[in-house]
PDB file of C-alpha atoms and ligand atoms in Angstrom:
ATOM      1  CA  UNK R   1       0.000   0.000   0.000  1.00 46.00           C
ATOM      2  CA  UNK R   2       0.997   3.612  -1.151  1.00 47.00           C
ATOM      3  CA  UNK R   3       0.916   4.722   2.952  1.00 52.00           C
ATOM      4  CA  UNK R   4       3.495   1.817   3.795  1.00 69.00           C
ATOM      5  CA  UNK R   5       6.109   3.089   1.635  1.00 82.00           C
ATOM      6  CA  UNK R   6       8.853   5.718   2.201  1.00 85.00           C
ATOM      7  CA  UNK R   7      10.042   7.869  -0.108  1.00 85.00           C
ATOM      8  CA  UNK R   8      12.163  11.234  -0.854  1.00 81.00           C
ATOM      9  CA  UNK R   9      10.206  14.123  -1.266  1.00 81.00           C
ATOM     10  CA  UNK R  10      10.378  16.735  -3.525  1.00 77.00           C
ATOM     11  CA  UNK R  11      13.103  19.210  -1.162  1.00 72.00           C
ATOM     12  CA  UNK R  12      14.494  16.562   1.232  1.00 73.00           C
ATOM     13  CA  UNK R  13      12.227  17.164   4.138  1.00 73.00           C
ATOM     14  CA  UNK R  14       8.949  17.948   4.351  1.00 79.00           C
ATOM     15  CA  UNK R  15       9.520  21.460   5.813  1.00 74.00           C
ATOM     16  CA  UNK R  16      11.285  22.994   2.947  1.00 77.00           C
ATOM     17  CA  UNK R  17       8.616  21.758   0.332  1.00 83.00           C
ATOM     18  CA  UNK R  18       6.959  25.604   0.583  1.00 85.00           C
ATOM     19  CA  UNK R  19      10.280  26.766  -0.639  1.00 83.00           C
ATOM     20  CA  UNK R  20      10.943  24.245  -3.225  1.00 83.00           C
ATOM     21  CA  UNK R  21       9.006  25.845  -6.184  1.00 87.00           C
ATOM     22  CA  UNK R  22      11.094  29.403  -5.759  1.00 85.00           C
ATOM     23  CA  UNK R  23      14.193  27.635  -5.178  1.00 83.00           C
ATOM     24  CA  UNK R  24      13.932  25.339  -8.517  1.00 84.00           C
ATOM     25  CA  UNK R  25      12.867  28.316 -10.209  1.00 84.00           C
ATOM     26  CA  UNK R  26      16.019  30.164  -9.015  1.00 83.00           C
ATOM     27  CA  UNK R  27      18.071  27.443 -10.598  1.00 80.00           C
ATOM     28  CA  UNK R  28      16.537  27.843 -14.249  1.00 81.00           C
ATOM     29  CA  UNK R  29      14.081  24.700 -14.135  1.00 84.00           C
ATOM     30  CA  UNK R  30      11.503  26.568 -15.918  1.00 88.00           C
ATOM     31  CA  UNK R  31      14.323  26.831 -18.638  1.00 90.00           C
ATOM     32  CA  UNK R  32      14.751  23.272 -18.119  1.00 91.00           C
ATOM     33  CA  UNK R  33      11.701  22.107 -18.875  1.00 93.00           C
ATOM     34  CA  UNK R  34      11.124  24.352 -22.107  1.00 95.00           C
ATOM     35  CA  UNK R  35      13.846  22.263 -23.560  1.00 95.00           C
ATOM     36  CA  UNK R  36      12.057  18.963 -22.328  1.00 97.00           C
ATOM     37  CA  UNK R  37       9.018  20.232 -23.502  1.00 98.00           C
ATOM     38  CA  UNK R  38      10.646  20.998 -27.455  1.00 97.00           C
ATOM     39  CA  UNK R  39      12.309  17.414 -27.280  1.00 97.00           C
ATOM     40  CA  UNK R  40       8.706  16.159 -26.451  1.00 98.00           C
ATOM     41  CA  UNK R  41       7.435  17.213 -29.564  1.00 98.00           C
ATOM     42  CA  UNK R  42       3.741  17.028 -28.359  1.00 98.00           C
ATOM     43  CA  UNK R  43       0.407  16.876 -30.155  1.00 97.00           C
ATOM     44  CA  UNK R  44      -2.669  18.221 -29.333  1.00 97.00           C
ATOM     45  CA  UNK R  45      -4.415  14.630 -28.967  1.00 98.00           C
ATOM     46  CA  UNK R  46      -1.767  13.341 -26.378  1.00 98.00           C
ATOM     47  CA  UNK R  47      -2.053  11.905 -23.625  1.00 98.00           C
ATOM     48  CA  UNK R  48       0.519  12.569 -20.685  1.00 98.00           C
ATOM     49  CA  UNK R  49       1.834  11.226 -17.249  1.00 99.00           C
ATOM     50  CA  UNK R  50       4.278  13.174 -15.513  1.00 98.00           C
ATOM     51  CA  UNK R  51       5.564  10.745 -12.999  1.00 98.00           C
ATOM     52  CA  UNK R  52       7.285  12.086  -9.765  1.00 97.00           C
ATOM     53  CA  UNK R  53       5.487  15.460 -10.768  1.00 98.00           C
ATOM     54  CA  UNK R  54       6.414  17.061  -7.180  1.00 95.00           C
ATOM     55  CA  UNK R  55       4.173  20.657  -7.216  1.00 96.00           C
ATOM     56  CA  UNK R  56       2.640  20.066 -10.693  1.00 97.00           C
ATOM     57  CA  UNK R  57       5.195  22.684 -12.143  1.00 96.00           C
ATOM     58  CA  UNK R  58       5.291  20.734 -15.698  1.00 98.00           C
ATOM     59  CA  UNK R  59       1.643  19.283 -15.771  1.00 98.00           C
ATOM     60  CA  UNK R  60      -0.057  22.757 -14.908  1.00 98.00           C
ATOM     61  CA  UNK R  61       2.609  24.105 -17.890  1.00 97.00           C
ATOM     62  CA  UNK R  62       1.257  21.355 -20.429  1.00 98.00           C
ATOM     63  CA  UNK R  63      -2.129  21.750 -19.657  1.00 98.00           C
ATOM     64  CA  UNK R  64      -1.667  25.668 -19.985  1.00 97.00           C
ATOM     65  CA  UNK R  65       0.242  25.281 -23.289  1.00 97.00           C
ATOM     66  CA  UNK R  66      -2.502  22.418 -24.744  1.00 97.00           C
ATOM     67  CA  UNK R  67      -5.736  22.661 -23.337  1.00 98.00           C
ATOM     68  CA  UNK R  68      -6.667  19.316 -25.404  1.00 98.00           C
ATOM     69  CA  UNK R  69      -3.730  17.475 -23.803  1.00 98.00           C
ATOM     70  CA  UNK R  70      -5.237  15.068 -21.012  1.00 98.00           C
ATOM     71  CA  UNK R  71      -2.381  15.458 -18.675  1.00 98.00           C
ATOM     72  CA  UNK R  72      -1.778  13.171 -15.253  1.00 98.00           C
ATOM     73  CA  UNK R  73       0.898  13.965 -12.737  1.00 98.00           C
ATOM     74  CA  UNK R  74       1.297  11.000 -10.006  1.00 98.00           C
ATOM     75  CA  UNK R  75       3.681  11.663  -6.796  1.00 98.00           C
ATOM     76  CA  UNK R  76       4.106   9.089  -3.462  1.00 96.00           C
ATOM     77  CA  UNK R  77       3.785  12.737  -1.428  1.00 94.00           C
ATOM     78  CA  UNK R  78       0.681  14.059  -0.479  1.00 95.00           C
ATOM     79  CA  UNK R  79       1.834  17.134   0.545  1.00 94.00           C
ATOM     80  CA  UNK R  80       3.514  18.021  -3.091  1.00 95.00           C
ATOM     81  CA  UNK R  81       0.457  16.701  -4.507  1.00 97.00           C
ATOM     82  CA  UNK R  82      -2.076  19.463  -2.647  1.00 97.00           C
ATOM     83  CA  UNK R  83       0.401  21.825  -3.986  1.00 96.00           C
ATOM     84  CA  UNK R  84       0.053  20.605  -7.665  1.00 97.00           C
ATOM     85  CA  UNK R  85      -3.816  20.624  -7.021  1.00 98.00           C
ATOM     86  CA  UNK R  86      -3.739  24.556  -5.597  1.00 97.00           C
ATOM     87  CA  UNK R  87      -1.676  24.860  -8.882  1.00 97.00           C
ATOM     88  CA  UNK R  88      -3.850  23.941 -11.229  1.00 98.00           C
ATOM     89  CA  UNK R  89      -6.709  25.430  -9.558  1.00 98.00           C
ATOM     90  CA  UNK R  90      -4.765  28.276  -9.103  1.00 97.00           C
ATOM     91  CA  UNK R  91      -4.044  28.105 -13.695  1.00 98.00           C
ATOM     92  CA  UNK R  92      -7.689  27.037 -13.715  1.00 98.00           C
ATOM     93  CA  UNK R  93      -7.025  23.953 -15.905  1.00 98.00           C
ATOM     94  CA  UNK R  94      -7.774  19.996 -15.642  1.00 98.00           C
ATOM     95  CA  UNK R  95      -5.230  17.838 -14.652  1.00 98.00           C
ATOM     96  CA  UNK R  96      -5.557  14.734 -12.577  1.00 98.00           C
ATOM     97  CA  UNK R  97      -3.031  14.368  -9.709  1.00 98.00           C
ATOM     98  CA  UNK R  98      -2.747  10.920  -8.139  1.00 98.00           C
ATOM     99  CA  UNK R  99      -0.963   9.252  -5.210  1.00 97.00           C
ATOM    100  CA  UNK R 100       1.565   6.686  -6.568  1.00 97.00           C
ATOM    101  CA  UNK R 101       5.205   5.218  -7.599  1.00 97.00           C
ATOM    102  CA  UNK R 102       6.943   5.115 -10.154  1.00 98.00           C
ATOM    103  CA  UNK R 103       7.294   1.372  -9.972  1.00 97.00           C
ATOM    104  CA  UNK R 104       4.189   0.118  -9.893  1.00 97.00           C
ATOM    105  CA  UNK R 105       2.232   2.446 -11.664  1.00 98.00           C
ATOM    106  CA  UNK R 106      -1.570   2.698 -11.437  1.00 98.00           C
ATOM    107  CA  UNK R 107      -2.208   2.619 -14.956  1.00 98.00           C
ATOM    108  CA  UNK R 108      -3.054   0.338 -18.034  1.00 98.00           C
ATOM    109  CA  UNK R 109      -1.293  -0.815 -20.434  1.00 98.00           C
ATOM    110  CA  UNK R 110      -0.644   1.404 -23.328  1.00 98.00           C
ATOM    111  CA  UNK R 111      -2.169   4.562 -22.050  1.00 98.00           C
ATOM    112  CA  UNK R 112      -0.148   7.440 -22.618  1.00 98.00           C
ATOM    113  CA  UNK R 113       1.510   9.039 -25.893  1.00 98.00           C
ATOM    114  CA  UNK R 114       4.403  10.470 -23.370  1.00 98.00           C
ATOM    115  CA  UNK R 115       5.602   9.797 -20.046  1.00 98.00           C
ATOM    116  CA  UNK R 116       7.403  13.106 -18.642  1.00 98.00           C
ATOM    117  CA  UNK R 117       9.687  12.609 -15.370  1.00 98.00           C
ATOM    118  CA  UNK R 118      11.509  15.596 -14.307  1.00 96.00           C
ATOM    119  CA  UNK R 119      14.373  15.452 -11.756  1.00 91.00           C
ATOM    120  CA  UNK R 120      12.573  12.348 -10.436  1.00 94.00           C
ATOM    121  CA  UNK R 121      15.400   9.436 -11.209  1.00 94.00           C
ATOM    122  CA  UNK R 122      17.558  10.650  -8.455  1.00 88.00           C
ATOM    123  CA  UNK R 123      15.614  10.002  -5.795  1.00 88.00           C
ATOM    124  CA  UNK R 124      15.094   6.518  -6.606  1.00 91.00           C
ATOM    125  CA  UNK R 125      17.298   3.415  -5.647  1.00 87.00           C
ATOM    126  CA  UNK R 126      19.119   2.180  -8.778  1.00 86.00           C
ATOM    127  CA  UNK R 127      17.252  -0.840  -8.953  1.00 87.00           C
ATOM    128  CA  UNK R 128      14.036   0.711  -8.824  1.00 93.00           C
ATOM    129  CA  UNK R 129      15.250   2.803 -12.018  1.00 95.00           C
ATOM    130  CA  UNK R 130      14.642  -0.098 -13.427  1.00 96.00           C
ATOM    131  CA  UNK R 131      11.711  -1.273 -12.270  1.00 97.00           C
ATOM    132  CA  UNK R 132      10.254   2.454 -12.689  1.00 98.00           C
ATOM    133  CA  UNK R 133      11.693   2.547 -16.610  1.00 98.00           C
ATOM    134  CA  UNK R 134       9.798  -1.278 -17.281  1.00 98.00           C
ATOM    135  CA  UNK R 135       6.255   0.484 -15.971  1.00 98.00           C
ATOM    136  CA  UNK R 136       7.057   3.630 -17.974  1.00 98.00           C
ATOM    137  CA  UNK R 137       7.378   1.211 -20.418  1.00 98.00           C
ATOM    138  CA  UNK R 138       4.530  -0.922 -20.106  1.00 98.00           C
ATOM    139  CA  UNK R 139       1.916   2.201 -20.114  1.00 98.00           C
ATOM    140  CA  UNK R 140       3.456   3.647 -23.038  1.00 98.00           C
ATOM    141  CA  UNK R 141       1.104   3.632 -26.315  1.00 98.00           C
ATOM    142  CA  UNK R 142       3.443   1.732 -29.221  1.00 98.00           C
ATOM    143  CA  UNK R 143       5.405   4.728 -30.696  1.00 98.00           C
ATOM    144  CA  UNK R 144       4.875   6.718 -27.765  1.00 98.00           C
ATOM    145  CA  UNK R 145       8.039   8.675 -25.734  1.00 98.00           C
ATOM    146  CA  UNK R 146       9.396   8.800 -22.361  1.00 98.00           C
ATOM    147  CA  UNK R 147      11.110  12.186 -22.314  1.00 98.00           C
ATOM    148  CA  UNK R 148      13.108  12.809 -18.876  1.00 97.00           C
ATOM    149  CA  UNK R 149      15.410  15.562 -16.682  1.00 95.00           C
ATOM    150  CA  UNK R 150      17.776  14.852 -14.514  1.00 91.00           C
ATOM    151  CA  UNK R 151      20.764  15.203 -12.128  1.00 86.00           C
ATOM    152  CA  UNK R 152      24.076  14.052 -13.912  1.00 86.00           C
ATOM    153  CA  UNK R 153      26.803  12.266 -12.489  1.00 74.00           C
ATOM    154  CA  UNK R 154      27.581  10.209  -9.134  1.00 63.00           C
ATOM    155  CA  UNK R 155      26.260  13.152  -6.832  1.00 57.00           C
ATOM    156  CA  UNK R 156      25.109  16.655  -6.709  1.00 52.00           C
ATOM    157  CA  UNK R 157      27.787  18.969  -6.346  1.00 55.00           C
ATOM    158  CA  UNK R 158      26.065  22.126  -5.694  1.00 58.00           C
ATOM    159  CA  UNK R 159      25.519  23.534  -1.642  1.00 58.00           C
ATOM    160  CA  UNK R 160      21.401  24.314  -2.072  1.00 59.00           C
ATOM    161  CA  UNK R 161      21.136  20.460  -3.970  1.00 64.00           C
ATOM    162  CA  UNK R 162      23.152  19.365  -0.739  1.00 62.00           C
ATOM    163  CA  UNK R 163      20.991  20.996   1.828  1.00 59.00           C
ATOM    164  CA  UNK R 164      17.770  20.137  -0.658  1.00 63.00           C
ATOM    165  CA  UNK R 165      18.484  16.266  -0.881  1.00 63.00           C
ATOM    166  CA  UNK R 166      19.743  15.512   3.126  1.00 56.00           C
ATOM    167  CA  UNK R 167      22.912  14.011   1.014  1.00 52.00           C
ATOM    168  CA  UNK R 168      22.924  11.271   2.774  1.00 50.00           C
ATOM    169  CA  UNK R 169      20.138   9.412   1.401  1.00 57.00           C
ATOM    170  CA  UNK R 170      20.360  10.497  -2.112  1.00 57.00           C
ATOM    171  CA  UNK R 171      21.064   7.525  -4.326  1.00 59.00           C
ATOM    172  CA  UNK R 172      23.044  10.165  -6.598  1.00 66.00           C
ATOM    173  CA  UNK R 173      22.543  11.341 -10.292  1.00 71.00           C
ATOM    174  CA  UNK R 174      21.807   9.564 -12.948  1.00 76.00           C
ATOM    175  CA  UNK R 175      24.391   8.280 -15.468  1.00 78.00           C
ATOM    176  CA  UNK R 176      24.672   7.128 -19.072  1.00 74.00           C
ATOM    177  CA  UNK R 177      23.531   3.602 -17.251  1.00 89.00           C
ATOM    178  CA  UNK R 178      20.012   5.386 -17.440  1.00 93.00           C
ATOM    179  CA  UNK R 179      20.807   4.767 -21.626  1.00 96.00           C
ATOM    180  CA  UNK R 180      21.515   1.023 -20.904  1.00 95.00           C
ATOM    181  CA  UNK R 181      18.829   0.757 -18.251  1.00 96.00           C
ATOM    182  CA  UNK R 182      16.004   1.970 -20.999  1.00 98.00           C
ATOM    183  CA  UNK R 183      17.037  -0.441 -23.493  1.00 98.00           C
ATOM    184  CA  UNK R 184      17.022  -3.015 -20.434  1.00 98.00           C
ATOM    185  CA  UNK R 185      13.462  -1.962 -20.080  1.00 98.00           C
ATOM    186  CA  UNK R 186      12.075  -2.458 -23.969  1.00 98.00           C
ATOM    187  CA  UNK R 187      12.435   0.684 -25.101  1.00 98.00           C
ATOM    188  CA  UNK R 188      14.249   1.363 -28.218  1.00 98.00           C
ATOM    189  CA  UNK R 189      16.257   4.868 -29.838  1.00 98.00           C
ATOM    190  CA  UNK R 190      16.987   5.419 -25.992  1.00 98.00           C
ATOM    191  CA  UNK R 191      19.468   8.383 -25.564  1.00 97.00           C
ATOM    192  CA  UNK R 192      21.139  11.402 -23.480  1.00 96.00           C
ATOM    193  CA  UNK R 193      19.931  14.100 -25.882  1.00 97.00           C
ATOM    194  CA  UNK R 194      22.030  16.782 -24.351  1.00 96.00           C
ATOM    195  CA  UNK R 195      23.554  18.040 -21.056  1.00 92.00           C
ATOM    196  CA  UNK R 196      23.991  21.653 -19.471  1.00 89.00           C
ATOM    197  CA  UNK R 197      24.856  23.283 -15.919  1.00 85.00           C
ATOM    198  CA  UNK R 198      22.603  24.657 -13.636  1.00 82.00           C
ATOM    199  CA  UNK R 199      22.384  26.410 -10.004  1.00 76.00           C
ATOM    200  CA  UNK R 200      21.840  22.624  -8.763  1.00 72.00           C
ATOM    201  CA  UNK R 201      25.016  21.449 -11.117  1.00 78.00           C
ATOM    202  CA  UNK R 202      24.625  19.167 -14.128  1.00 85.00           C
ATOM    203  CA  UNK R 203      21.520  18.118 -15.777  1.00 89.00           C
ATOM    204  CA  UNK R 204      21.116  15.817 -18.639  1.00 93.00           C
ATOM    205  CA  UNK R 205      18.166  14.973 -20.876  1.00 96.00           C
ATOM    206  CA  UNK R 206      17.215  11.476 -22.335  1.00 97.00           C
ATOM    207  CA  UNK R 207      14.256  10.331 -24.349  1.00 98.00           C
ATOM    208  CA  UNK R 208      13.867   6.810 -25.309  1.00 98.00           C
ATOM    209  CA  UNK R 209      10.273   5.170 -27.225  1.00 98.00           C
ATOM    210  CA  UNK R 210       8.027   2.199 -26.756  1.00 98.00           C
ATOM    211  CA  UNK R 211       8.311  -0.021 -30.090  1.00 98.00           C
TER     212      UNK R 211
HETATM  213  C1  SAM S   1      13.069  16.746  -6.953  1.00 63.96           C
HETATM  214  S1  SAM S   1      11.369  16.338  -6.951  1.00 63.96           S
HETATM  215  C2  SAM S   1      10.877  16.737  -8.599  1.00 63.96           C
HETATM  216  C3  SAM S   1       9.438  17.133  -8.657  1.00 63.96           C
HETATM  217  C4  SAM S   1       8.980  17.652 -10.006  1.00 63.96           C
HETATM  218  N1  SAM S   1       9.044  16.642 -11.007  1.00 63.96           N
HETATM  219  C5  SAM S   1       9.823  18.829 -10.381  1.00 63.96           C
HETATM  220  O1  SAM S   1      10.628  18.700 -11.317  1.00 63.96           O
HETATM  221  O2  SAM S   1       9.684  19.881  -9.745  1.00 63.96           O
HETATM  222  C6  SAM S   1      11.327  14.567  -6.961  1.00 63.96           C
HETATM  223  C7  SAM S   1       9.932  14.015  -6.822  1.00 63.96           C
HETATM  224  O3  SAM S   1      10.002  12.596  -6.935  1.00 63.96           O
HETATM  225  C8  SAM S   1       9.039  12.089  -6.052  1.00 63.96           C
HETATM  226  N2  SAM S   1       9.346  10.686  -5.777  1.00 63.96           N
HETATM  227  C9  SAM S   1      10.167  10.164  -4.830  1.00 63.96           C
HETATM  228  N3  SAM S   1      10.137   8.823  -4.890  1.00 63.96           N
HETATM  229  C10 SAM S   1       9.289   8.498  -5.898  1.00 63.96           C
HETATM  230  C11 SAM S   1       8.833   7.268  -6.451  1.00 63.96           C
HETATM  231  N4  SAM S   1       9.267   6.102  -5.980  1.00 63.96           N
HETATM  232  N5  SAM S   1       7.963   7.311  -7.478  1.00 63.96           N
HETATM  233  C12 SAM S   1       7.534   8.494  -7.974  1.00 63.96           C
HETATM  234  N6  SAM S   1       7.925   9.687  -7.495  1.00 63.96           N
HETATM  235  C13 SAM S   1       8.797   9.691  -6.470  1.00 63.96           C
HETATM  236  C14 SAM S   1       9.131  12.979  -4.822  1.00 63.96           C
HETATM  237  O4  SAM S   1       7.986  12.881  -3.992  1.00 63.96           O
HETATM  238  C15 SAM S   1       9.288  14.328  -5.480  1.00 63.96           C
HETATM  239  O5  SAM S   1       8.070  14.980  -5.671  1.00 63.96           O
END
């Protein structure tokens, strides 16, 4: 059950979630995900999970951009998850927010046209990268994309990811073994698609589709 599991929210601890959405901005993810969002290449019929969504950011930004999208964020944290709500009540769009992990996601087979994960990998343990990229997998339409952000290398370098990720219990970035790990997983063309520095250090893109 979802309430029996632990996991590490969006800004380390649970008091510094109010801060999280100024802080990322601070560090140019809003930049970030513009370039996810390009690689995405989406259509107006999509449909789209953003797993680990945190506060909403990306789903309420979808939504916004493609009213016609059908958009679903899912996060293990309740307390992100009422801020992703206020969010898109806030943009006055749809989007469904639901209570979930990346590994054993609530969803059918074949449902979505793209699966969106930003700065999510991270704060999973390396096997359940796996496990997370096989479900991303399995609810991926044929042809559809999973189109991802993340932390590169062993660690985060940067103080404010330090004090954001209570270092010790950070699994640490992810690595060209996400490439390996997608193809591990089913899905085919997986690759980095670019890399750049940030406030929070180095962040690397990857994409990868469901044959
Ligand atoms: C750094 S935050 C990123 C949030 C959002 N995607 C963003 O970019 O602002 C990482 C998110 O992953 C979520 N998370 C942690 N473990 C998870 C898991 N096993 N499955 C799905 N999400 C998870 C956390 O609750 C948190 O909201």
């Amino acid at each position: 059950m979802v309430t029996e599991r632990t996991y590490l929210p969006a800004a380390g601890r649970d008091a510094f979630l109010p801060f999280y959405d100024v802080i990322t901005r601070l560090a140019g993810f809003h930049a970030a995900i513009a370039t996810l969002l390009v690689q995405a290449a989406l259509r107006p019929d999509h449909v789209v999970l953003d797993v680990g969504c945190g506060t909403g950011t990306l789903a309420v930004r979808i939504k916004r951009q493609y009213p016609t999208i059908e958009v679903t964020g899912l996060d293990p944290d309740p307390l992100a998850l009422a801020r992703a709500e206020a969010k898109a009540r806030a943009a006055g769009v749809p989007v469904r927010f639901d209570r979930g992990f990346a590994d054993a996601l609530p969803y059918p087979a074949g449902a979505f046209d793209r699966v969106f994960s930003t700065l999510m990998f991270h704060h999973l343990r390396k096997d359940d990268r796996s496990t997370a990229l096989a479900e991303i997998r399995r609810v991926l339409k044929p042809g559809g994309a999973l189109e991802f952000v993340d932390l590169a290398g062993r660690h985060p370098h940067n103080f404010l990811a330090r004090i954001l990720h209570d270092h010790q219990r950070v699994p640490g970035g992810v690595s060209d073994r996400m490439v390996e790990r997608m193809r591990e997983a089913g899905l085919v063309n997986a690759r980095k698609t670019a890399e750049r520095g940030t406030l929070f250090g180095r962040i690397a893109y990857y994409e990868a589709f469901a044959p």
